Short mmCIF file of C-alpha atoms and ligand atoms in Angstrom, two decimals:
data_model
loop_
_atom_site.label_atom_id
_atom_site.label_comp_id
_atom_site.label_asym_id
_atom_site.label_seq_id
_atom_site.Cartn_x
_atom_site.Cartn_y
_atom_site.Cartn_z
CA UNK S 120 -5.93 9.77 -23.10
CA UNK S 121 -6.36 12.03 -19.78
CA UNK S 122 -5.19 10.28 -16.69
CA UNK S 123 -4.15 10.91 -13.17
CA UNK S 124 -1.10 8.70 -12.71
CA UNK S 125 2.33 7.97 -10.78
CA UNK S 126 5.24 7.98 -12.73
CA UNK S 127 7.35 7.13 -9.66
CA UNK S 128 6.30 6.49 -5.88
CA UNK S 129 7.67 8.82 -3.31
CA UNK S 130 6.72 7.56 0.06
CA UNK S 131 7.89 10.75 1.58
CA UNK S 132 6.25 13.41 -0.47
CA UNK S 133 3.25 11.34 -2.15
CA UNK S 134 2.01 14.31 -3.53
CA UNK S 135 5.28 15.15 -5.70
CA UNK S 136 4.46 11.63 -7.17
CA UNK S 137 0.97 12.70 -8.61
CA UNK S 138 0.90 13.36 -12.74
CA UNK S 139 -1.68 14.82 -13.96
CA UNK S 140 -0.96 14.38 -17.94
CA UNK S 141 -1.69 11.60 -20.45
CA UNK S 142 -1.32 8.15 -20.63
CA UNK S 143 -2.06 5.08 -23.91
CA UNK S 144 -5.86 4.00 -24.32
CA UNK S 145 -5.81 0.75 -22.82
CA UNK S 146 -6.04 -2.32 -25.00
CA UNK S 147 -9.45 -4.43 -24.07
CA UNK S 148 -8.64 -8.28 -23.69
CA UNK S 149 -10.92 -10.70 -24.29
CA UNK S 150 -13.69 -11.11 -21.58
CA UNK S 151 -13.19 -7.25 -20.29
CA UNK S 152 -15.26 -4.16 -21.18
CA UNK S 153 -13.96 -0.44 -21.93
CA UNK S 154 -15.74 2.03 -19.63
CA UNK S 155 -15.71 5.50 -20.48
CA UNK S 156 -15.43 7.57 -17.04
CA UNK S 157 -18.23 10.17 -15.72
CA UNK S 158 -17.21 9.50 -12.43
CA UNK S 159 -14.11 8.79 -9.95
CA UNK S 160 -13.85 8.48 -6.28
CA UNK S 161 -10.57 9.30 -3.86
CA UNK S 162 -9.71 6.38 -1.76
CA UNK S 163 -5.95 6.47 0.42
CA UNK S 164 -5.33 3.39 -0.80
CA UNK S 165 -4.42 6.32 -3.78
CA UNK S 166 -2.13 7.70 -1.40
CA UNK S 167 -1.03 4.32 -0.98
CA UNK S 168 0.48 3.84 -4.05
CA UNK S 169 1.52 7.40 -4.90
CA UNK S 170 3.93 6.09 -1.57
CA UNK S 171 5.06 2.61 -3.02
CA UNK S 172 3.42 1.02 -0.52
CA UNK S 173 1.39 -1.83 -1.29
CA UNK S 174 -0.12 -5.26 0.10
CA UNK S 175 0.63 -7.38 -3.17
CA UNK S 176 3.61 -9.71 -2.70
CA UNK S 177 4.50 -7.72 -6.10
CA UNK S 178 5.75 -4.65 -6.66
CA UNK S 179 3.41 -2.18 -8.64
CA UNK S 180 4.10 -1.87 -12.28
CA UNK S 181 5.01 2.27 -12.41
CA UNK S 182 3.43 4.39 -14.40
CA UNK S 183 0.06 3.50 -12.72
CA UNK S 184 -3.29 5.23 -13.02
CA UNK S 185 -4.70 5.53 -9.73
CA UNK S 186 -8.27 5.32 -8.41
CA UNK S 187 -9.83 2.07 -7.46
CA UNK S 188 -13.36 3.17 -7.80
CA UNK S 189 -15.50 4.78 -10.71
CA UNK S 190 -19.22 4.79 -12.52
CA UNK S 191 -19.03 5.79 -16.18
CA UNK S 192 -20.42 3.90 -19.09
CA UNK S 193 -19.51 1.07 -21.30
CA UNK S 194 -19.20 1.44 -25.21
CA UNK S 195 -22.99 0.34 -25.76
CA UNK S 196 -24.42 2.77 -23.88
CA UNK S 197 -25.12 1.04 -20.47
CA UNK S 198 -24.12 3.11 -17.27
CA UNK S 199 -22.27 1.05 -14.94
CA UNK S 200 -20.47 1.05 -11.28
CA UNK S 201 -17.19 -0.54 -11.46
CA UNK S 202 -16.74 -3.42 -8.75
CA UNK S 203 -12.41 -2.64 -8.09
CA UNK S 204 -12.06 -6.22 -7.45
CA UNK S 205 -10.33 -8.67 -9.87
CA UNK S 206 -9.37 -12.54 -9.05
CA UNK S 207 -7.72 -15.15 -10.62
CA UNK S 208 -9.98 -16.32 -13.73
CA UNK S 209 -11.32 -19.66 -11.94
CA UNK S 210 -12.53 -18.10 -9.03
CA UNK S 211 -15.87 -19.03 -7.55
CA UNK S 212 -17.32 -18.19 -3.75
CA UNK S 213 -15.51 -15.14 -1.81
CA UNK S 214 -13.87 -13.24 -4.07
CA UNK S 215 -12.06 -11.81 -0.78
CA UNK S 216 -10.15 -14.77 -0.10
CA UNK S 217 -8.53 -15.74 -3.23
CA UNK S 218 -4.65 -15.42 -2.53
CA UNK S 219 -4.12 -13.50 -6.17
CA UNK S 220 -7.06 -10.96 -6.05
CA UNK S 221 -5.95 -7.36 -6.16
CA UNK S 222 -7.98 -3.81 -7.13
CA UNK S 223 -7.55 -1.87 -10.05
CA UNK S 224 -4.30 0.40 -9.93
CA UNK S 225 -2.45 -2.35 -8.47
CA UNK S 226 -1.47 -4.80 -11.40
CA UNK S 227 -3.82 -3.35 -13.94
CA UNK S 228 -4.64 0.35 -14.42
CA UNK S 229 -6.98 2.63 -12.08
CA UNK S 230 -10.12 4.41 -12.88
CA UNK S 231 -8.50 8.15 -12.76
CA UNK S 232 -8.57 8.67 -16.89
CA UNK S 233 -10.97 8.72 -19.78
CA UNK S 234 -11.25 5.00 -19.97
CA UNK S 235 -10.38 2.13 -17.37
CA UNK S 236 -10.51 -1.66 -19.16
CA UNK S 237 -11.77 -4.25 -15.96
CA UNK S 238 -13.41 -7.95 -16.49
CA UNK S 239 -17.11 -8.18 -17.60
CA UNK S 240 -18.35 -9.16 -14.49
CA UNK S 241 -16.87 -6.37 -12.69
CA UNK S 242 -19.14 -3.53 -14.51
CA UNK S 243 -22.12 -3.77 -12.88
CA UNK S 244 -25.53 -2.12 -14.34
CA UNK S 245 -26.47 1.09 -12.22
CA UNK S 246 -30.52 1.36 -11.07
CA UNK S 247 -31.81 3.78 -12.36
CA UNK S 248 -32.55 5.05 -9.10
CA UNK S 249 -28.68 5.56 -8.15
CA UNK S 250 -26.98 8.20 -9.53
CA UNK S 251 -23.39 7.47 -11.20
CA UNK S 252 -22.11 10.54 -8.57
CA UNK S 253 -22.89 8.14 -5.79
CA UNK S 254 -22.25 4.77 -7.43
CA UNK S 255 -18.80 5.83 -8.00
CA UNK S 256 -17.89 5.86 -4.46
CA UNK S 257 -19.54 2.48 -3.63
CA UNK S 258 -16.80 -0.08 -4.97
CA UNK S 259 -14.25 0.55 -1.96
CA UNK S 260 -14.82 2.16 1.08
CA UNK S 261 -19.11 1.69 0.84
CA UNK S 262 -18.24 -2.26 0.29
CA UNK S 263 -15.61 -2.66 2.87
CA UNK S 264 -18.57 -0.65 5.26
CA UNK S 265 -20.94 -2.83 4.69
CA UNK S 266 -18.61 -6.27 4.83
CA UNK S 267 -17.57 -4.91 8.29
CA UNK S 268 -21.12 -3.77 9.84
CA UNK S 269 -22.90 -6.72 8.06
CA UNK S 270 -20.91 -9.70 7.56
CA UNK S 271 -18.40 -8.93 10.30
CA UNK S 272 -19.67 -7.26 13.75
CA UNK S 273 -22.90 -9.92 14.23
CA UNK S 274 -24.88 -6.85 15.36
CA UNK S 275 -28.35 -6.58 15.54
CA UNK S 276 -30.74 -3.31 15.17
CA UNK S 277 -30.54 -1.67 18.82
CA UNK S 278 -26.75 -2.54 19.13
CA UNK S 279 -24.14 0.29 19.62
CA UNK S 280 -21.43 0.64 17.66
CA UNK S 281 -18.54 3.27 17.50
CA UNK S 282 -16.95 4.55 14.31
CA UNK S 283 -13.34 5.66 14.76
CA UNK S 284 -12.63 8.67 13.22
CA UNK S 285 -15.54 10.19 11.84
CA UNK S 286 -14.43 12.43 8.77
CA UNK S 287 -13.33 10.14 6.30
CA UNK S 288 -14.79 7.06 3.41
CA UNK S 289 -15.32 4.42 4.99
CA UNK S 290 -15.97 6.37 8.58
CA UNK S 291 -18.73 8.38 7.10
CA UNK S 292 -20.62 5.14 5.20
CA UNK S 293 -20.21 3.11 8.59
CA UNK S 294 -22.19 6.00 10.77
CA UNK S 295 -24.81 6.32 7.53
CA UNK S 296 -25.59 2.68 6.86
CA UNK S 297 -25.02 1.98 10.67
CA UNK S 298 -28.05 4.16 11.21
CA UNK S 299 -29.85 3.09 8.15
CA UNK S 300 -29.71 -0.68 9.63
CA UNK S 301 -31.06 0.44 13.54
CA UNK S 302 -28.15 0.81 15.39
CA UNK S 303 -27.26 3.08 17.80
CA UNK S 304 -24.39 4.93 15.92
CA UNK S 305 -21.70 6.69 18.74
CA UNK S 306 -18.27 8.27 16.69
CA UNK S 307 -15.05 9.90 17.55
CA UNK S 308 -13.09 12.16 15.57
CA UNK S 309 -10.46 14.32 16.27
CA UNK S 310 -11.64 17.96 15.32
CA UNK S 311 -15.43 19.61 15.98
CA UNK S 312 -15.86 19.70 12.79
CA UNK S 313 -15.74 15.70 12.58
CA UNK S 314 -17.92 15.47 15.05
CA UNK S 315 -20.69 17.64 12.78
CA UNK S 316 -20.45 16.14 10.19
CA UNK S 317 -21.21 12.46 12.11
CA UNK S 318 -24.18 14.24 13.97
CA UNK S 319 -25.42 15.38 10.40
CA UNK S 320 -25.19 11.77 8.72
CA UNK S 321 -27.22 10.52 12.14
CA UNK S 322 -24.74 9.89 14.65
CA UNK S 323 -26.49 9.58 18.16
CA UNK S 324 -23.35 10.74 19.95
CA UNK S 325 -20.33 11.87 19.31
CA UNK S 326 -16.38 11.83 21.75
CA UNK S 327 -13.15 13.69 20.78
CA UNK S 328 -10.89 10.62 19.90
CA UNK S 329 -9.25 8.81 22.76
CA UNK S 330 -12.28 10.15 25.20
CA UNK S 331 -13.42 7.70 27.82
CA UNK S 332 -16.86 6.47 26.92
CA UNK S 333 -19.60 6.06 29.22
CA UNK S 334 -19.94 2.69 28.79
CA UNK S 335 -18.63 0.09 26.29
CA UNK S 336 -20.24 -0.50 23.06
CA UNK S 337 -21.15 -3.68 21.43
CA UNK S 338 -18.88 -3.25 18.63
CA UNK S 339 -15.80 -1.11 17.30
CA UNK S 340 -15.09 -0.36 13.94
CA UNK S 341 -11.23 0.88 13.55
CA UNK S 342 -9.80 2.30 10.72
CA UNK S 343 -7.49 4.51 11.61
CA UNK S 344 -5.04 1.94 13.13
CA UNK S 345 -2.20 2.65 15.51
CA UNK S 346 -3.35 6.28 17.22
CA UNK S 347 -7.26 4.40 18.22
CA UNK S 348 -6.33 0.45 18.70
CA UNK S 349 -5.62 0.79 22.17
CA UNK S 350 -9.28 2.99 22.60
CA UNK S 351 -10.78 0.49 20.80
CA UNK S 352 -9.81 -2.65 22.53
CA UNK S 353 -10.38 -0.97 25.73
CA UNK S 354 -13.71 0.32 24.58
CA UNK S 355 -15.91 -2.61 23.55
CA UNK S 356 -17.62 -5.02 26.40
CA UNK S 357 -17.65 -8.13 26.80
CA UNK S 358 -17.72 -10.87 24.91
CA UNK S 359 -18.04 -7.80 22.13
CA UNK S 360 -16.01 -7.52 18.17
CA UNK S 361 -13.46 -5.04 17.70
CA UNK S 362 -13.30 -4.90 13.38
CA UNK S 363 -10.08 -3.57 11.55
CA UNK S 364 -9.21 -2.38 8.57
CA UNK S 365 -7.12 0.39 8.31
CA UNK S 366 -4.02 1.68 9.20
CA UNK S 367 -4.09 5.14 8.50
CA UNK S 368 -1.74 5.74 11.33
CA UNK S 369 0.28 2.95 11.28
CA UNK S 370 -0.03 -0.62 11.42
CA UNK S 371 2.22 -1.48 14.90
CA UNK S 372 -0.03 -1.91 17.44
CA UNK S 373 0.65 -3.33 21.20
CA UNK S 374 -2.34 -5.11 22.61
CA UNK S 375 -3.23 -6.18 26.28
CA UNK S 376 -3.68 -9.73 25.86
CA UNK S 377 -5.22 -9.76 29.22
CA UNK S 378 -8.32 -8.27 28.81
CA UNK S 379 -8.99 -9.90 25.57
CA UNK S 380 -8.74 -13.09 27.01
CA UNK S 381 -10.99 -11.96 30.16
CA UNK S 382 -13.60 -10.34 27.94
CA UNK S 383 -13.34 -13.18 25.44
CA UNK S 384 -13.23 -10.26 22.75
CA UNK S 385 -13.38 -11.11 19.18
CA UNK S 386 -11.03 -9.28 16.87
CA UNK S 387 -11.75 -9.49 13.04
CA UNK S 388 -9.56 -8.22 10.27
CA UNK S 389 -11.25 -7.74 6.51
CA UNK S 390 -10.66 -6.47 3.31
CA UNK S 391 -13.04 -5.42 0.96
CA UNK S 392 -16.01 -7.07 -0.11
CA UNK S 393 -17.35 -9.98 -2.43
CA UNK S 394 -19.46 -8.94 -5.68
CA UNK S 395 -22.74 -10.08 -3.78
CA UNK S 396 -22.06 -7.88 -1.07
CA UNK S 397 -21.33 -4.97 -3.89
CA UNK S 398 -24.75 -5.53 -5.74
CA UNK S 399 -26.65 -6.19 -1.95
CA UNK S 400 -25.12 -2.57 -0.99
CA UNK S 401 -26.30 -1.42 -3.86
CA UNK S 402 -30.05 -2.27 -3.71
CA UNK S 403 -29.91 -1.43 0.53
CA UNK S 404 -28.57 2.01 -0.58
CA UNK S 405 -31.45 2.41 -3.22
CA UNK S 406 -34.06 0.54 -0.65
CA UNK S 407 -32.77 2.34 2.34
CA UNK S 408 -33.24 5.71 0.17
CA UNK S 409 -29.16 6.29 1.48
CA UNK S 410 -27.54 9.19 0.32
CA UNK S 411 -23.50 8.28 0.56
CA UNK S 412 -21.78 11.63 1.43
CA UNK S 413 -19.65 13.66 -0.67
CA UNK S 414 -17.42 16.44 1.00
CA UNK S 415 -16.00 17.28 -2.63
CA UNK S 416 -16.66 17.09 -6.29
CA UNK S 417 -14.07 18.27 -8.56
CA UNK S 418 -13.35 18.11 -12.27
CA UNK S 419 -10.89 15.50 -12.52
CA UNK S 420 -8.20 18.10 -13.92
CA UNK S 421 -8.10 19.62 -10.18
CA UNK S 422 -7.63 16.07 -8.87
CA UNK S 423 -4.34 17.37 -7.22
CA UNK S 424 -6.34 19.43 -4.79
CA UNK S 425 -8.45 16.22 -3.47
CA UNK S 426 -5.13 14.83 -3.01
CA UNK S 427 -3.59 17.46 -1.16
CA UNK S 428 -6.88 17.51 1.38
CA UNK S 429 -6.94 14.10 1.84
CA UNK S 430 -2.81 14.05 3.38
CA UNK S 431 -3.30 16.92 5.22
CA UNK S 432 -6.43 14.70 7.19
CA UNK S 433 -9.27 17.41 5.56
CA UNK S 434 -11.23 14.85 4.55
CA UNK S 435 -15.39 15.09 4.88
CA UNK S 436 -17.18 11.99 3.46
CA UNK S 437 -15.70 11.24 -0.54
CA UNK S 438 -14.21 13.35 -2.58
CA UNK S 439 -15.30 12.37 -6.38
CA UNK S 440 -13.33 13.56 -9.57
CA UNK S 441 -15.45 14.26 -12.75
CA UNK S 442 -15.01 13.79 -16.01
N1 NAP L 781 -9.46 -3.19 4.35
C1 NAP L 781 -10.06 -2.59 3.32
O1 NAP L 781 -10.66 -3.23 2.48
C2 NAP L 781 -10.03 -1.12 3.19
C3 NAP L 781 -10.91 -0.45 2.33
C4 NAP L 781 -10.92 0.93 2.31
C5 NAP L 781 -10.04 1.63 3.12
N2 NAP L 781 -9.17 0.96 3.90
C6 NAP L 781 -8.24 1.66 4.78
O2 NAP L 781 -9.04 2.31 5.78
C7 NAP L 781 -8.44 3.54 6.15
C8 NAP L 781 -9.43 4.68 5.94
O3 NAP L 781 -9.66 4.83 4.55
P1 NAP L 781 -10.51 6.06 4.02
O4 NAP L 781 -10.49 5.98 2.54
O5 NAP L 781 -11.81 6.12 4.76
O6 NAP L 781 -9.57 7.27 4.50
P2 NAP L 781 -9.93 8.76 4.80
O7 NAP L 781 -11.16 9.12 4.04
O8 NAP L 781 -8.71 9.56 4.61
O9 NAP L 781 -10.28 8.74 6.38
C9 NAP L 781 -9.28 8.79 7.38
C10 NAP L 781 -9.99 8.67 8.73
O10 NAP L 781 -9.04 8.50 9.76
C11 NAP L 781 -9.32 9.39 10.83
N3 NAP L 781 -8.02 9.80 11.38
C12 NAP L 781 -7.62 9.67 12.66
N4 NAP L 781 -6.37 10.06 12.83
C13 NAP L 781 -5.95 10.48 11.62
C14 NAP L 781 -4.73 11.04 11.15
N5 NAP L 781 -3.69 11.25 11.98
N6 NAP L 781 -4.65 11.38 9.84
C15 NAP L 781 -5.70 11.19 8.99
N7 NAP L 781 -6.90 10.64 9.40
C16 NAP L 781 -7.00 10.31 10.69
C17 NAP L 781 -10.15 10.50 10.26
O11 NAP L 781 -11.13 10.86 11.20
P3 NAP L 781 -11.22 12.28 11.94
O12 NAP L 781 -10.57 13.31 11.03
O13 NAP L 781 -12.70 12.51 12.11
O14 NAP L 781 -10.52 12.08 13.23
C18 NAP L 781 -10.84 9.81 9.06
O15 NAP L 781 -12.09 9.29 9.45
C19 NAP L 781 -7.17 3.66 5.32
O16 NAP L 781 -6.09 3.17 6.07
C20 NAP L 781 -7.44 2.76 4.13
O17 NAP L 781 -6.29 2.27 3.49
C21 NAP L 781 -9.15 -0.40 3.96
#
């Protein structure tokens, strides 16, 4: 079948480890489902593993098929949004927290081909009210979104909160369910253009990254890592949550332990999101009338092209491959 794989990581020149070629139908164990593709969504955990780079305490299992996330349809007929998340078989409560879960493209293959196999329970029905375009880009950076803004920061409607880095996944579904839920949605991004595209989702104001703010925020939401960590520690007031998630720029931070102490800040680390939270996003994103943005749609063929935008930082909202 088609698929957009990695024969071999190169964590120099990720983009010399992209194939775009062919790959085996996958088998369909007992308990899984076959979904047939319509849609794909670009997530850098892709880049990721194009690199080698990976937060299993395995290595990944080359040739992989990237792409976490998808919508497509299952052999009966039924259109469905893929929930990337798989756990051990016993599992019960948050999914999140079981030491052996890992997405799809990790230890089993990704969604960037005809056909991606994945566990019953992680195909879940689409409303018919949500479009498979938009469900596709729910499963990873949506759901880690709305972990961080609703199970994470404790903030209520009213509350300000600052998005770091505006342009990208899970930047662009913080500022647009941020505003969806009542808060007062401030963003930095590096270019103009960033800062646009926020005000366009509903941003109420907008810095160039690293920009003193005029006053500190309830919350921070950081996923861009080393280049914003000190901003964001330094940004939020008292008593106030700084969440992380991301290391685009690097994962080595050096942190002030003075202030934290002083301002008794809370710092809170998370990682994706349970399959509640995936089927409560989707009904707030149906509910909420939400409209997740996409910068990019491109036959999945051209899928080399979303790659190349998304290392070179040209990222606006999802980019979605089609098949
Ligand atoms: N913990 C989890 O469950 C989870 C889930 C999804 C993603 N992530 C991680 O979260 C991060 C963001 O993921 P994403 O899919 O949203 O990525 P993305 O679409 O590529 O977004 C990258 C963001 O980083 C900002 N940025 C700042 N400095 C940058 C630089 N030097 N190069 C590139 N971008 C820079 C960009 O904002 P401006 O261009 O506006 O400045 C943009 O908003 C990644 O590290 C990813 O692995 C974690």
């Amino acid at each position: 079948m088609f698929a957009v794989y990695c024969e071999k990581p190169d964590d120099e020149n990720p983009l010399a480890a992209l194939v775009v070629g062919e790959r085996p139908e996958p088998e369909t164990p007992e308990g899984w489902v076959r979904v047939r593709i319509t849609h794909a969504s670009l997530n850098r955990h892709d880049i990721f593993t194009l690199r080698g780079v990976t937060g299993q305490d395995s290595p990944i299992p080359f040739p992989m098929i990237l792409g976490n996330d998808a919508s497509g349809v299952l052999d009966d007929g039924t259109p469905v949004a893929i929930y990337p998340l798989i756990t051990g078989s016993d599992r019960t409560g948050d999914e999140t927290l079981d030491p052996h879960w890992h997405v799809l493209s990790e230890k089993v293959q990704g969604t960037f081909a005809d056909h991606v196999v994945v566990p019953r329970r992680n195909a879940l029905p689409l409303p018919d009210e949500l479009s498979p375009l938009h469900a596709s880009v729910l499963g990873t950076a949506w759901l880690t979104a709305y972990r961080m803004l609703v199970t994470c920061s404790g903030l209520r409607p009213g509350q300000v909160m600052l998005v770091q880095g505006a342009s990208g996944g899970v930047s662009t579904a913080l500022i647009q369910l941020g505003r969806a839920a009542g808060m007062e949605v401030w963003v930095t991004s590096r270019t103009a253009q960033g800062l646009d595209l926020a005000a366009r989702l509903g941003a109420h104001r907008g810095f160039l990254s690293g920009e003193t703010l005029p006053r500190k925020v309830d919350a921070v939401f950081d996923s861009v890592g080393e280049s914003t960590w000190t901003h964001s520690v330094g940004s939020v007031r008292r008593g106030g949550v700084v969440v992380t998630m991301g290391v685009t720029t690097g994962r080595h931070v050096t942190t002030d332990l003075l202030p934290v102490i002083v301002n008794q800040l809370t710092i809170r680390g998370t990682i994706m999101g349970t399959l509640d939270e995936m089927r409560d996003l989707m009904r707030l994103v149906v509910d909420a009338g939400v409209v997740p943005e996409i910068g990019s749609v491109l036959p999945m063929e051209r899928a080399k092209e979303g790659f190349r935008d998304m290392i070179e930082g040209r990222m606006q909202g999802k980019t979605v491959f089609t098949r």
